[in-house]
Each structure stands twice: as C-alpha cells, then as structure tokens.
Short mmCIF file of C-alpha atoms in Angstrom, two decimals:
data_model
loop_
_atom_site.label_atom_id
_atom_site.label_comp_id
_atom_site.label_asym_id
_atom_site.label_seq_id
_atom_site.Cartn_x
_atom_site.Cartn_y
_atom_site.Cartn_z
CA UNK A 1 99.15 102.96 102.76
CA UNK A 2 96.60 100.32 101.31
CA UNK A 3 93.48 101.40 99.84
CA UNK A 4 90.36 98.80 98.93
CA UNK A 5 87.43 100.73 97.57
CA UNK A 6 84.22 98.91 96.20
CA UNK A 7 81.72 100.49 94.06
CA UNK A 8 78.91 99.13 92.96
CA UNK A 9 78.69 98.14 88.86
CA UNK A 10 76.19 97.89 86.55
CA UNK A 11 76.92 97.17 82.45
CA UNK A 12 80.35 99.42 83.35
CA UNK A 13 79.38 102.41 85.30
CA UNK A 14 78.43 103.07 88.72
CA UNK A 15 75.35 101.29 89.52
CA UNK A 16 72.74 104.19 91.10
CA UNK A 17 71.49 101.61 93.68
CA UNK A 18 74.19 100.17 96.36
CA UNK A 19 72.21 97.14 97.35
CA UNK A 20 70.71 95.86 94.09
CA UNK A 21 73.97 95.91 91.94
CA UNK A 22 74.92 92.66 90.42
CA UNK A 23 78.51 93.46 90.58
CA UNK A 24 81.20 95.07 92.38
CA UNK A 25 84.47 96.01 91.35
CA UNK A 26 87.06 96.21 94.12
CA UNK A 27 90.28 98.88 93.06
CA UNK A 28 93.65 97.69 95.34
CA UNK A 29 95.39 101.20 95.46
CA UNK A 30 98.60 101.93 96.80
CA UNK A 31 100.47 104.73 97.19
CA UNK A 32 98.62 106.85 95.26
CA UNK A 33 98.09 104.63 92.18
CA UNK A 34 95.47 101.92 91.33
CA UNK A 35 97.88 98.03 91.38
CA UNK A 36 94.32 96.11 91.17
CA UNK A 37 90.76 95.41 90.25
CA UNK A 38 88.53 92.68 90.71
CA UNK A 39 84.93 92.28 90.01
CA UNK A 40 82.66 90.42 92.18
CA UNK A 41 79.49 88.81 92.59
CA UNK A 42 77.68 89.98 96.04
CA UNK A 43 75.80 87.62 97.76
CA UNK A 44 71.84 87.57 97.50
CA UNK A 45 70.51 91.03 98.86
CA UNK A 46 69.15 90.79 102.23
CA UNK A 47 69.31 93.88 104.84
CA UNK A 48 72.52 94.30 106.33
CA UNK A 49 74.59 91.30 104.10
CA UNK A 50 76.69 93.85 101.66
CA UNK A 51 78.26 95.90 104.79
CA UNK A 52 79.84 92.58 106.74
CA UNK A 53 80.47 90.70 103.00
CA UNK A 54 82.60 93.98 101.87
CA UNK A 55 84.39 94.15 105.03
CA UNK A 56 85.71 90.61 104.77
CA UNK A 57 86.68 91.57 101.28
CA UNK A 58 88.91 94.14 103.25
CA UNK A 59 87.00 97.50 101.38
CA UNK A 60 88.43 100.51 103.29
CA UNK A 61 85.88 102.32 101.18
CA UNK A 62 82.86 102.76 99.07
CA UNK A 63 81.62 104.64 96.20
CA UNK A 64 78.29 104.92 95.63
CA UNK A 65 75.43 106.76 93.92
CA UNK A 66 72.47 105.98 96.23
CA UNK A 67 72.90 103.67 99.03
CA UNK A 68 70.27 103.34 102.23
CA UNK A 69 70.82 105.14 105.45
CA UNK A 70 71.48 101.76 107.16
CA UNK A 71 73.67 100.66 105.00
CA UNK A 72 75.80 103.52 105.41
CA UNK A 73 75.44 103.31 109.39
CA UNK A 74 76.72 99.34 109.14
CA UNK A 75 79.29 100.35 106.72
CA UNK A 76 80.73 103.47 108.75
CA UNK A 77 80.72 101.03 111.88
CA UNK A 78 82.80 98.75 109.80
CA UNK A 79 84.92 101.52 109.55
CA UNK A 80 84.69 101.53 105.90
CA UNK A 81 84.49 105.31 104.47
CA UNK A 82 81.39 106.20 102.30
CA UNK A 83 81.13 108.56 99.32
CA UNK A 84 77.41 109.15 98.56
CA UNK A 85 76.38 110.76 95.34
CA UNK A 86 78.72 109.94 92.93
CA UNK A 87 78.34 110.20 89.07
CA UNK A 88 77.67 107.71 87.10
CA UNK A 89 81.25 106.67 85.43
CA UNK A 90 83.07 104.09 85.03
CA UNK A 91 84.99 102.67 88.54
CA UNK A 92 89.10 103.17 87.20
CA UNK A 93 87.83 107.14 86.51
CA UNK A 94 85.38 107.25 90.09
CA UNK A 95 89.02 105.88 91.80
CA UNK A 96 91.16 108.28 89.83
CA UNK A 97 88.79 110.98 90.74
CA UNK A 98 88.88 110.75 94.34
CA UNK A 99 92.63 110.35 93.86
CA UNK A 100 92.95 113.77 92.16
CA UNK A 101 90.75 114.77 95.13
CA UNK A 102 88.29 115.50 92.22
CA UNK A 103 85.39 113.31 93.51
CA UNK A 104 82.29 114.57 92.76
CA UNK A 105 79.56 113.59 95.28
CA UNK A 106 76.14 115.02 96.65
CA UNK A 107 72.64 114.26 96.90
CA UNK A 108 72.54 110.66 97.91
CA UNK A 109 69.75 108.54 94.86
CA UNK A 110 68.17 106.20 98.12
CA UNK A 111 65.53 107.52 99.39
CA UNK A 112 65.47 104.44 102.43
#
C-alpha cells in the first residue's frame, strides 16, 4: 500500500501554521519505508485552495501543527487523513514517527 503524506515546511521543520507555509514536502512511502520526497510550492493562500491542490498531488495524508477547522473538514472530505498537533521536527523524522506508530500529536496551534 501507497502512502503520500504532506506536511507543511518552514526553514526545515514543521511549519506551526497549515495554510501560511511556503513549502510542503510530500514523503512517497511504501510498504513501510519512505521511497520519496518532494518539496513544493502551494499556490497563493486563499480559503479552501490547499485541501483540493493536495488532493491532486495525491496526499493520502497530512501532518500538521495547527491547521483551521475548515481546512480539516475539506481535507477529511477529500479523504485525506489529518494529524493535528504535531511537534515541530523535521518531515523524514514526523514520517518515521508515525511509522513507528510513535506520532506525537495533540492540541491543535489554529485557533480558526
């Protein structure tokens, strides 16, 4: 089975804000083990643009620190899985945490 998961980058680590990141890096894991990353540029922030522009990407999932409440609600109807919380490391280590089924996550940053 074919994992995409996208989190959101800033100099590095996991950017605390989902929709103002400049970045995104986007881990291709297979069975178990990471075979890819890519970063990439998001599109100009507007309400609702991340969600549709991940999904065409082909994310399965996302890691984030904070992210809004209707961001999550678009993403989850993409049927892309969300992780809200997350510490701030760097995306290879976020990925081989939730591998290990080590993920840390909890209070979500966004407050909107």
């Amino acid at each position: 089975m074919e994992e995409i998961i996208a989190i959101p980058v800033e100099e590095g680590l996991l950017c605390s804000h989902f929709g103002h990141c400049h970045q995104f890096d986007v881990v291709k894991v297979k069975e178990g083990k990471i075979v890819d990353k890519v970063s990439l540029t998001p599109p100009v922030h507007e309400p609702g643009l991340l969600p549709k522009w991940l999904a065409e990407h082909g994310v399965t999932e996302v890691i984030a620190g904070g992210i809004g409440k209707h961001a999550v609600t678009l993403l989850e109807e993409k049927n892309i899985k969300v992780n809200i919380g997350a510490e701030k490391k760097s995306p290879e280590q976020l990925v081989e945490d939730k591998l290990n089924n080590v993920l840390s996550v909890g209070e979500n940053g966004c407050n909107h």
